[in-house]
Coordinates of C-alpha atoms in Angstrom, one line a residue:
Chain A
X26 CA -31.3 14.3 27.9
X27 CA -30.7 10.7 26.8
X28 CA -28.9 12.1 23.6
X29 CA -26.7 14.8 25.9
X30 CA -25.5 11.6 28.1
X31 CA -24.4 9.6 25.8
X32 CA -22.8 12.9 23.7
X33 CA -20.9 13.3 27.7
X34 CA -20.4 9.5 27.8
X35 CA -18.9 9.9 23.6
X36 CA -16.8 13.0 24.9
X37 CA -15.1 11.3 27.8
X38 CA -14.3 7.8 25.9
X39 CA -13.5 9.0 22.2
X40 CA -11.7 12.1 21.0
X41 CA -13.8 14.3 19.1
X42 CA -13.9 13.5 15.3
X43 CA -15.3 16.5 13.2
X44 CA -19.1 16.1 12.0
X45 CA -18.1 16.3 8.0
X46 CA -15.1 13.7 8.6
X47 CA -17.5 11.1 10.0
X48 CA -19.9 11.6 7.5
X49 CA -17.7 11.4 4.7
X50 CA -16.6 8.0 5.9
X51 CA -20.1 7.1 7.0
X52 CA -21.2 7.7 2.7
X53 CA -17.6 5.8 1.4
X54 CA -18.0 2.5 3.5
X55 CA -21.6 2.6 4.1
X56 CA -21.7 2.7 -0.1
X57 CA -18.9 -0.6 -0.4
X58 CA -20.9 -2.3 2.0
X59 CA -24.4 -2.3 0.2
X60 CA -22.1 -3.7 -2.7
X61 CA -21.3 -6.5 -0.6
X62 CA -25.2 -7.1 1.1
X63 CA -27.2 -6.6 -2.2
X64 CA -27.3 -9.7 -4.3
X65 CA -28.8 -8.4 -7.0
X66 CA -25.1 -6.6 -7.8
X67 CA -23.8 -9.7 -7.9
X68 CA -26.6 -11.5 -10.0
X69 CA -26.7 -8.9 -12.9
X70 CA -24.5 -8.1 -15.5
X71 CA -23.6 -5.0 -18.0
X72 CA -21.2 -5.7 -20.9
X73 CA -20.5 -8.7 -19.5
X74 CA -19.2 -7.8 -15.9
X75 CA -21.3 -8.1 -12.9
X76 CA -23.0 -5.0 -11.1
X77 CA -20.7 -5.7 -8.7
X78 CA -18.0 -4.8 -10.4
X79 CA -19.0 -1.9 -11.5
X80 CA -20.4 -0.6 -8.4
X81 CA -16.8 -1.1 -6.9
X82 CA -15.0 0.7 -9.9
X83 CA -17.9 3.8 -9.5
X84 CA -16.2 3.6 -5.8
X85 CA -13.1 4.3 -7.2
X86 CA -14.1 7.1 -9.3
X87 CA -16.6 8.5 -6.5
X88 CA -14.8 8.0 -4.1
X89 CA -11.5 10.0 -4.5
X90 CA -13.1 12.7 -6.3
X91 CA -15.5 13.6 -3.2
X92 CA -12.4 13.1 -0.8
X93 CA -10.8 15.6 -3.0
X94 CA -13.8 18.1 -2.8
X95 CA -14.1 17.0 1.1
X96 CA -10.6 18.2 1.8
X97 CA -11.3 21.1 -0.2
X98 CA -14.0 22.7 1.6
X99 CA -13.4 22.8 4.9
X100 CA -12.7 19.6 5.9
X101 CA -11.2 19.6 10.0
X102 CA -10.3 16.7 12.2
Chain B
X28 CA 22.6 -3.1 -28.0
X29 CA 18.8 -2.8 -29.0
X30 CA 16.5 0.3 -28.2
X31 CA 14.7 -0.8 -25.4
X32 CA 17.9 -2.2 -23.3
X33 CA 19.5 1.4 -23.9
X34 CA 16.2 3.2 -22.4
X35 CA 16.4 1.0 -19.6
X36 CA 20.0 1.7 -18.9
X37 CA 19.5 5.3 -19.0
X38 CA 16.5 5.0 -16.6
X39 CA 18.3 2.7 -14.2
X40 CA 21.5 5.0 -14.3
X41 CA 18.8 8.6 -13.9
X42 CA 18.0 6.2 -10.2
X43 CA 21.2 5.8 -9.3
X44 CA 22.1 9.7 -9.9
X45 CA 19.5 10.9 -8.1
X46 CA 20.5 8.7 -5.0
X47 CA 24.2 9.7 -5.3
X48 CA 22.7 13.2 -5.5
X49 CA 21.1 13.0 -2.1
X50 CA 23.5 10.9 -0.3
X51 CA 25.5 13.6 1.5
X52 CA 21.6 15.4 2.4
X53 CA 20.7 12.1 3.8
X54 CA 23.6 11.6 5.7
X55 CA 23.4 14.4 7.6
X56 CA 20.9 13.2 10.5
X57 CA 18.0 10.4 11.0
X58 CA 15.3 13.1 10.2
X59 CA 16.9 14.0 7.0
X60 CA 17.5 9.9 5.8
X61 CA 14.0 8.4 7.0
X62 CA 11.5 11.3 6.7
X63 CA 13.5 13.6 4.0
X64 CA 13.7 16.2 6.8
X65 CA 9.9 16.3 7.0
X66 CA 10.3 19.1 4.1
X67 CA 8.3 17.3 1.1
X68 CA 5.1 19.3 -0.4
X69 CA 1.8 18.4 -1.7
X70 CA 2.1 17.5 -5.3
X71 CA 5.3 15.7 -5.0
X72 CA 4.4 13.7 -2.1
X73 CA 0.7 12.7 -3.7
X74 CA 3.0 11.2 -6.6
X75 CA 5.2 9.5 -4.5
X76 CA 2.5 7.9 -2.3
X77 CA 0.8 6.9 -5.4
X78 CA 4.5 5.2 -6.8
X79 CA 5.0 3.6 -3.8
X80 CA 1.4 2.0 -3.6
X81 CA 1.3 1.4 -7.7
X82 CA 3.8 -1.2 -7.1
X83 CA 4.6 -4.4 -9.5
X84 CA 1.7 -5.5 -8.8
X85 CA -0.3 -2.4 -9.4
X86 CA 0.8 -3.0 -13.5
X87 CA 1.9 -6.4 -13.9
X88 CA 0.2 -8.4 -10.8
X89 CA -3.1 -6.2 -11.0
X90 CA -3.5 -7.3 -15.1
X91 CA -2.7 -10.8 -13.8
X92 CA -5.1 -10.8 -11.4
X93 CA -7.8 -9.7 -13.6
X94 CA -7.2 -11.9 -16.2
X95 CA -7.3 -15.1 -14.1
X96 CA -9.6 -14.2 -11.1
X97 CA -11.9 -11.9 -12.7
X98 CA -12.8 -8.1 -12.8
X99 CA -15.3 -8.1 -10.2
X100 CA -12.4 -9.7 -7.7
X101 CA -9.5 -7.5 -8.9
X102 CA -11.5 -4.5 -8.1
X103 CA -12.9 -5.6 -4.6
X104 CA -9.4 -5.8 -3.9
X105 CA -8.1 -2.0 -5.4
X106 CA -11.5 -0.5 -3.8
X107 CA -10.5 -1.7 -0.4
X108 CA -6.9 0.2 -1.2
X109 CA -8.1 3.5 -2.7
X110 CA -10.8 3.4 -0.1
X111 CA -8.2 2.7 2.7
X112 CA -6.9 6.6 2.1
X113 CA -9.8 8.3 3.2
X114 CA -9.4 6.3 6.4
X115 CA -6.1 7.1 6.7
X116 CA -6.5 10.6 5.3
X117 CA -9.7 11.1 7.8
X118 CA -8.5 9.4 11.1
X119 CA -4.7 9.2 11.0
X120 CA -3.0 11.5 9.0
X121 CA -3.4 14.5 10.9
X122 CA -2.7 13.4 14.3
X123 CA 0.2 11.0 13.5
X124 CA 2.1 13.6 11.9
X125 CA 1.7 16.1 15.1
X126 CA 3.1 13.1 16.7
X127 CA 6.3 13.7 14.8
X128 CA 8.3 10.2 15.4
X129 CA 9.9 8.0 12.4
X130 CA 8.0 5.0 12.3
X131 CA 4.8 3.6 13.4
X132 CA 6.5 1.4 15.7
X133 CA 7.6 4.5 17.8
X134 CA 4.0 5.9 18.3
X135 CA 2.6 2.0 19.5
X136 CA 5.4 1.7 21.5
X137 CA 4.7 5.1 23.2
X138 CA 0.9 4.4 23.5
X139 CA 1.7 0.8 24.6
X140 CA 5.0 1.3 26.3
X141 CA 6.3 -2.7 26.4
X142 CA 7.8 -5.8 24.8
X143 CA 5.1 -6.4 22.5
X144 CA 5.2 -2.9 20.7
X145 CA 8.8 -2.5 20.7
X146 CA 9.5 -6.4 19.6
X147 CA 6.6 -7.6 17.9
X148 CA 5.5 -4.7 15.6
X149 CA 9.2 -4.1 14.0
X150 CA 9.4 -8.2 13.4
X151 CA 6.1 -8.3 12.1
X152 CA 7.2 -5.5 9.4
X153 CA 10.0 -7.3 8.6
X154 CA 8.3 -10.4 7.8
X155 CA 5.4 -9.0 5.6
X156 CA 7.6 -6.7 4.0
X157 CA 10.2 -8.9 2.7
X158 CA 7.7 -11.2 1.2
X159 CA 6.3 -7.7 -0.6
X160 CA 9.6 -7.3 -1.7
X161 CA 10.3 -10.9 -3.5
X162 CA 6.9 -10.6 -5.3
X163 CA 8.3 -7.2 -7.0
X164 CA 11.4 -9.0 -7.5
X165 CA 9.6 -11.2 -9.6
X166 CA 7.7 -8.5 -11.6
X167 CA 11.1 -7.3 -12.7
X168 CA 12.5 -10.4 -13.6
X169 CA 9.8 -11.4 -15.9
X170 CA 9.5 -8.1 -17.1
X171 CA 13.4 -8.2 -18.2
X172 CA 13.0 -11.8 -19.3
X173 CA 9.6 -11.4 -21.7
X174 CA 10.4 -8.0 -23.0
X175 CA 14.5 -7.9 -23.0
X176 CA 15.0 -11.5 -23.6
X177 CA 17.4 -11.1 -20.5
X178 CA 17.9 -14.3 -18.0
X179 CA 15.4 -13.9 -15.1
X180 CA 18.0 -14.4 -12.5
X181 CA 20.1 -11.8 -13.9
X182 CA 17.1 -9.4 -14.3
X183 CA 16.3 -9.8 -10.3
X184 CA 20.3 -9.3 -9.5
X185 CA 20.6 -6.4 -11.7
X186 CA 17.2 -4.5 -10.6
X187 CA 17.9 -5.3 -6.9
X188 CA 21.3 -3.6 -7.0
X189 CA 20.3 -0.3 -8.4
X190 CA 17.1 0.0 -5.8
X191 CA 19.5 -0.9 -2.9
X192 CA 22.3 1.1 -3.9
X193 CA 20.7 4.6 -4.1
X194 CA 18.0 3.4 -0.6
X195 CA 21.0 2.7 0.9
X196 CA 22.9 6.1 -0.3
X197 CA 19.9 9.0 0.0
X198 CA 17.3 7.2 2.4
X199 CA 14.0 9.1 2.0
X200 CA 14.8 11.9 0.1
X201 CA 16.7 9.6 -2.7
X202 CA 13.6 7.4 -2.1
X203 CA 11.1 10.3 -2.8
X204 CA 12.7 12.3 -6.0
X205 CA 13.0 8.8 -7.6
X206 CA 9.2 8.0 -6.6
X207 CA 7.9 11.0 -8.5
X208 CA 10.0 9.9 -11.5
X209 CA 8.9 6.1 -11.0
X210 CA 5.2 7.6 -10.7
X211 CA 5.1 9.9 -13.6
X212 CA 6.7 7.3 -16.4
X213 CA 3.8 4.8 -14.9
X214 CA 1.1 6.8 -15.4
X215 CA 2.0 8.0 -19.0
X216 CA 2.7 4.3 -20.1
X217 CA -0.6 2.6 -18.6
X218 CA -2.6 5.5 -19.7
X219 CA -1.2 6.1 -23.2
X220 CA -1.1 1.7 -23.7
X221 CA -4.9 2.2 -23.1
X222 CA -5.1 5.6 -24.9
X223 CA -3.5 3.0 -27.9
X224 CA -5.3 -0.1 -27.7
X225 CA -8.5 2.1 -27.4
X226 CA -7.3 3.5 -30.7
X227 CA -6.6 0.6 -32.7
X228 CA -8.7 -2.4 -30.8
X229 CA -12.2 -0.2 -30.8
X230 CA -14.4 1.7 -27.7
X231 CA -13.1 0.1 -23.9
X232 CA -17.2 -1.3 -24.1
X233 CA -17.0 -2.9 -27.1
X234 CA -14.1 -4.6 -26.1
X235 CA -15.0 -5.6 -23.0
X236 CA -18.5 -7.2 -24.9
X237 CA -16.3 -9.4 -27.2
X238 CA -13.8 -10.1 -24.2
X239 CA -16.7 -11.6 -21.6
X240 CA -17.7 -13.1 -24.3
X241 CA -15.1 -15.1 -25.3
X242 CA -14.0 -15.5 -21.8
X243 CA -17.0 -15.2 -19.3
X244 CA -15.1 -16.0 -16.2
X245 CA -13.3 -12.2 -16.3
X246 CA -16.6 -10.2 -15.8
X247 CA -18.3 -12.9 -13.3
X248 CA -18.5 -13.7 -9.9
X249 CA -19.9 -16.7 -8.6
X250 CA -16.4 -18.4 -9.0
X251 CA -15.6 -16.1 -5.9
X252 CA -17.4 -16.2 -2.5
X253 CA -19.0 -13.6 -0.9
X254 CA -16.5 -13.7 2.4
X255 CA -13.5 -13.7 -0.1
X256 CA -14.5 -10.6 -1.6
X257 CA -15.2 -9.0 1.4
X258 CA -12.0 -10.2 3.1
X259 CA -10.0 -9.1 0.4
X260 CA -11.5 -5.5 0.4
X261 CA -10.9 -5.1 4.0
X262 CA -7.6 -6.1 4.1
X263 CA -6.1 -3.1 2.1
X264 CA -8.9 -0.7 3.4
X265 CA -7.4 -1.2 6.8
X266 CA -3.8 -2.0 5.6
X267 CA -3.5 1.9 3.9
X268 CA -3.5 3.1 7.1
X269 CA -1.0 1.0 9.1
X270 CA 1.2 0.0 6.4
X271 CA 4.6 1.7 7.4
X272 CA 5.8 3.1 3.5
X273 CA 2.9 4.4 3.0
X274 CA 2.6 5.9 6.9
X275 CA 6.5 7.4 6.4
X276 CA 4.5 9.5 4.1
X277 CA 3.0 11.1 6.1
X278 CA 5.6 11.8 8.4
X279 CA 7.9 13.2 5.3
X280 CA 5.0 16.0 4.7
X281 CA 5.5 19.5 5.8
X282 CA 2.5 19.6 8.0
X283 CA -0.6 17.7 8.6
X284 CA -3.1 19.2 6.4
X285 CA -0.4 18.4 3.4
X286 CA -0.3 14.7 4.7
X287 CA -4.0 14.9 4.5
X288 CA -4.3 16.7 1.2
X289 CA -1.3 14.6 -0.3
X290 CA -3.0 10.9 0.3
X291 CA -6.4 12.4 -1.2
X292 CA -4.2 13.2 -4.3
X293 CA -2.8 10.2 -4.1
X294 CA -6.3 8.3 -4.2
X295 CA -6.8 9.7 -7.4
X296 CA -4.2 9.1 -9.4
X297 CA -3.9 5.5 -8.4
X298 CA -7.4 5.3 -8.9
X299 CA -7.2 6.1 -12.7
X300 CA -4.2 3.8 -13.0
X301 CA -5.9 0.6 -12.1
X302 CA -9.2 1.3 -13.6
X303 CA -7.3 2.4 -17.3
X304 CA -5.0 -1.5 -16.7
X305 CA -8.5 -3.5 -15.4
X306 CA -11.5 -2.3 -17.8
X307 CA -8.9 -1.2 -21.0
X308 CA -5.7 -3.0 -21.1
X309 CA -6.5 -6.7 -19.9
X310 CA -9.6 -7.1 -22.1
X311 CA -7.2 -6.6 -25.2
X312 CA -4.9 -8.7 -23.5
X313 CA -7.6 -11.6 -23.1
X314 CA -8.5 -11.4 -26.5
X315 CA -5.0 -11.3 -27.9
X316 CA -3.7 -13.6 -25.9
X317 CA -5.7 -16.2 -24.1
X318 CA -4.7 -19.1 -21.7
X319 CA -1.4 -17.5 -20.7
X320 CA 0.1 -20.4 -18.5
X321 CA 1.4 -17.3 -16.3
X322 CA -1.0 -14.7 -16.2
X323 CA 1.0 -12.3 -14.6
X324 CA 2.8 -11.8 -18.4
X325 CA -0.5 -10.7 -19.7
X326 CA 0.6 -6.8 -20.0
X327 CA 4.0 -7.7 -21.1
X328 CA 3.0 -9.9 -24.2
X329 CA 0.3 -7.0 -25.1
X330 CA 3.2 -4.5 -25.3
X331 CA 5.5 -7.2 -27.6
X332 CA 2.8 -8.1 -29.8
X333 CA 1.5 -4.6 -30.2
X334 CA 4.0 -1.9 -30.0
X335 CA 7.5 -0.7 -31.7
X336 CA 10.8 -1.3 -29.6
X337 CA 11.1 2.3 -28.5
X338 CA 7.5 2.1 -26.8
X339 CA 8.7 -1.4 -25.2
X340 CA 11.7 0.2 -23.7
X341 CA 9.2 2.6 -22.2
X342 CA 7.1 0.0 -21.1
X343 CA 10.1 -1.8 -19.5
X344 CA 11.0 0.9 -17.7
X345 CA 7.8 1.7 -16.6
X346 CA 7.3 -2.1 -15.1
X347 CA 11.0 -1.2 -13.5
X348 CA 9.4 1.9 -11.9
X349 CA 6.5 0.3 -10.6
X350 CA 8.6 -2.5 -8.9
X351 CA 11.3 -0.2 -7.9
X352 CA 9.2 3.0 -6.5
X353 CA 7.7 0.3 -4.3
X354 CA 10.5 -2.2 -3.1
X355 CA 12.7 1.2 -2.7
X356 CA 10.0 2.6 0.3
X357 CA 8.9 -1.3 1.4
X358 CA 13.3 -1.3 1.9
X359 CA 13.6 1.9 3.7
X360 CA 10.7 1.1 5.7
X361 CA 11.8 -2.4 6.6
X362 CA 15.6 -1.0 7.4
X363 CA 13.7 2.0 9.4
X364 CA 12.1 -1.4 11.5
X365 CA 15.3 -2.9 12.1
X366 CA 17.7 0.0 12.5
X367 CA 15.8 2.4 14.3
X368 CA 13.1 0.2 15.5
X369 CA 14.8 -2.8 17.1
X370 CA 18.7 -1.8 17.3
X371 CA 18.0 2.0 17.4
X372 CA 18.7 2.2 21.7
X373 CA 22.3 0.1 21.1
X374 CA 22.9 2.3 18.1
X375 CA 22.7 5.5 19.7
X376 CA 25.0 4.0 22.6
X377 CA 27.7 3.0 19.6
X378 CA 27.9 6.5 18.4
X379 CA 27.3 8.2 15.2
X380 CA 29.7 6.5 12.6
X381 CA 28.2 2.8 13.7
X382 CA 24.7 4.0 13.3
X383 CA 25.6 5.1 9.9
X384 CA 27.5 1.7 8.9
X385 CA 24.2 0.2 9.9
X386 CA 22.2 2.2 8.2
X387 CA 23.9 1.8 5.1
X388 CA 24.4 -1.8 5.7
X389 CA 20.9 -3.2 6.8
X390 CA 19.2 -2.5 3.1
X391 CA 21.9 -4.3 1.8
X392 CA 21.4 -7.3 4.0
X393 CA 17.7 -7.6 3.5
X394 CA 17.9 -6.4 -0.1
X395 CA 20.0 -9.7 -0.8
X396 CA 18.2 -11.9 0.9
X397 CA 14.7 -10.6 -0.9
X398 CA 17.0 -11.2 -4.0
X399 CA 17.8 -14.8 -3.5
X400 CA 14.0 -15.7 -2.2
X401 CA 12.9 -14.2 -5.8
X402 CA 15.2 -16.7 -7.8
X403 CA 12.5 -18.9 -6.8
X404 CA 9.2 -17.0 -7.4
X405 CA 5.7 -17.4 -6.4
X406 CA 2.8 -17.9 -8.9
X407 CA 0.4 -14.8 -8.6
X408 CA 2.2 -12.1 -7.0
X409 CA -0.7 -10.1 -5.7
X410 CA -2.3 -12.9 -3.8
X411 CA 1.0 -14.0 -2.3
X412 CA 2.0 -10.6 -1.1
X413 CA -1.5 -9.7 -0.2
X414 CA -1.6 -12.4 2.2
X415 CA 1.4 -11.0 4.1
X416 CA 0.1 -7.5 4.3
X417 CA -3.1 -9.2 5.8
X418 CA -0.6 -9.9 8.9
X419 CA -0.2 -6.0 9.3
X420 CA -3.5 -5.1 8.9
X421 CA -4.9 -7.9 11.3
X422 CA -2.1 -6.9 14.1
X423 CA -2.2 -3.1 13.7
X424 CA -5.0 -1.9 12.1
X425 CA -7.1 -1.7 15.6
X426 CA -4.1 -0.8 18.3
X427 CA -3.4 2.3 15.9
X428 CA -6.7 3.6 15.6
X429 CA -7.7 2.9 19.2
X430 CA -4.6 4.5 20.2
X431 CA -5.0 7.4 18.5
X432 CA -8.6 7.7 19.2
X433 CA -9.7 5.8 22.2
X434 CA -8.6 7.5 25.5
X435 CA -9.4 4.2 27.3
X436 CA -7.0 2.3 25.3
X437 CA -4.0 1.2 27.3
X438 CA -0.9 -1.2 27.5
X439 CA -2.5 -4.5 28.3
X440 CA -5.5 -3.7 25.5
X441 CA -3.1 -2.4 23.1
X442 CA -0.5 -5.6 23.2
X443 CA -3.4 -8.3 23.5
X444 CA -4.7 -6.3 20.6
X445 CA -1.7 -6.7 18.5
X446 CA -1.0 -10.0 19.5
X447 CA -4.2 -11.7 19.3
X448 CA -4.4 -10.1 15.7
X449 CA -1.3 -11.5 14.8
X450 CA -1.8 -14.7 16.4
X451 CA -5.6 -15.4 15.0
X452 CA -4.4 -14.4 11.2
X453 CA -1.8 -16.5 11.2
X454 CA -3.5 -19.6 12.8
X455 CA -6.3 -18.9 10.4
X456 CA -4.1 -18.5 7.4
X457 CA -1.7 -21.0 7.9
X458 CA -4.0 -24.0 9.6
X459 CA -5.6 -25.4 6.8
X460 CA -8.9 -24.6 7.9
X461 CA -11.8 -24.7 5.2
X462 CA -12.7 -20.9 5.3
X463 CA -13.2 -18.8 2.2
X464 CA -9.6 -17.0 0.8
X465 CA -8.9 -13.9 2.3
X466 CA -11.4 -14.1 5.1
X467 CA -9.3 -15.0 7.6
X468 CA -8.2 -11.3 8.2
X469 CA -11.7 -10.7 9.3
X470 CA -11.9 -12.9 12.2
X471 CA -8.5 -11.5 13.0
X472 CA -9.5 -8.2 13.0
X473 CA -12.4 -9.0 15.0
X474 CA -10.4 -10.6 17.2
X475 CA -8.2 -7.7 17.9
X476 CA -10.8 -5.1 18.5
X477 CA -12.1 -7.8 21.1
X478 CA -9.1 -8.1 22.6
X479 CA -8.1 -4.3 22.8
X480 CA -12.0 -3.9 24.6
X481 CA -11.4 -6.3 26.8
X482 CA -7.2 -5.8 27.9
X483 CA -8.5 -2.3 28.3
X484 CA -11.3 -2.7 30.9
X485 CA -8.9 -4.9 32.7
X486 CA -5.6 -3.0 32.9
X487 CA -4.8 0.2 34.6
X488 CA -6.0 3.5 32.8
X489 CA -3.0 5.2 30.4
X490 CA -0.9 7.2 32.3
X491 CA -1.4 10.8 32.4
X492 CA 1.9 11.8 30.4
X493 CA 0.5 9.5 27.6
X494 CA -3.0 10.8 27.8
X495 CA -1.5 14.4 27.6
X496 CA 0.5 13.7 24.4
X497 CA -2.3 12.3 22.6
X498 CA -4.5 15.2 23.8
X499 CA -2.3 17.1 22.0
X500 CA -2.2 15.2 18.8
X501 CA -6.2 16.1 18.2
X502 CA -5.5 20.0 19.4
X503 CA -5.9 22.1 16.2

């Protein structure tokens, strides 16, 4: 019941964002946030570059690829 | 005449030729001139978006920044820019494309009617983009200076004259098709350089080991506060959905779906370009040219030392392409801010001839002013123009997203959000406060969101015709 009321309030307040789109944004920016929050990523290095740097590089590769798959597999508004 | 100079001459003549070719179509209507008649396909639009964003900052500047501030900081900045594309593609592209306007100010002025959106938004764009253009001109100047032996001011003047000429002649059609050529050239040269250096110097990870051993700062991040890293990431992630030279590409797409897919493809191309530059070319630069006074010269020094004249000529053309593909789009967006947003109603009363003359003259005025500023260049171009772009992120991100997605956003909230975001950002950026560099945008975005919420709670609901039109933007 509480969930239904919240859903109704949400619809009155905001235009609807598709579930897949919302999930895509949550994954991308959630993983970005992890990079800034975890101190271990700043403390350790691989080939002389901190894990934070590699995390950002991985996001730069994964973000576009997942984004492309998302767009091609029925992403809706 | 040297091989490099001939190649650069051919390249500049080609750009001008494209401008002349599209001059007739560009003059047909406002829509043809500013948004290419909304006729650009996905592949061309993706390459043009990538080229617009991949500025002199993304070839000269990105490598200078990694050389001086380290790989982690640089990748935080560019990860922000790249992840700004999904934000733009998912939250902005489709509804804004359906709005059928010419500039972002059109939408904000419709959504938040009043003097703030009408006047402040184009003025912020004009200020930020003029700074951005100055930084690009430095990249053009030092490239010709280092690789062609040309005098700095002469190089700045020559490149300015060419891109202002084709922008004023051909508008968005000329800008788009020169950007396609320029984007292709950039990718070829950066990826080709990375491949040649890998062949010559060894596997990238082995080179990275040697480079970080010689210069540990390259891979460390102890020198940068986490607030600065988060600030630079957020600044660019929030900028991509609102910066006008990218938003105008959304309006040039044939339809909403085309706009979304082309933004995403552009993100893939841009990511490849940046990672090749930072992880392969910069470590070689550190090893071969340590202790450079001007870090922005690292790519040029690598080109100068490692490659024959023909490749150097292509390298110069690629850097000029990077500079010009961004600067032409910036210049067009600045011109739209003046001619369409600020002077639009006045020019509409003056007739077609005056409109055309003004449309052609404004790029010259802005370009020549920026050229005069670029004669005294900033030190590190990427940080210089990032600070200016922060003003647009801080003042436009919240109003645009709230305007598209929040039904309760109203005139008071939108106007307050624009003003508070800008004022807080400028106060923190210029006020000499002891806070980490690039963190002002974090405070400014929070303040802008707070002002939006408070203003919308206090003001009247948006007019029914505004709500109805926004509702239609979300209907498939």
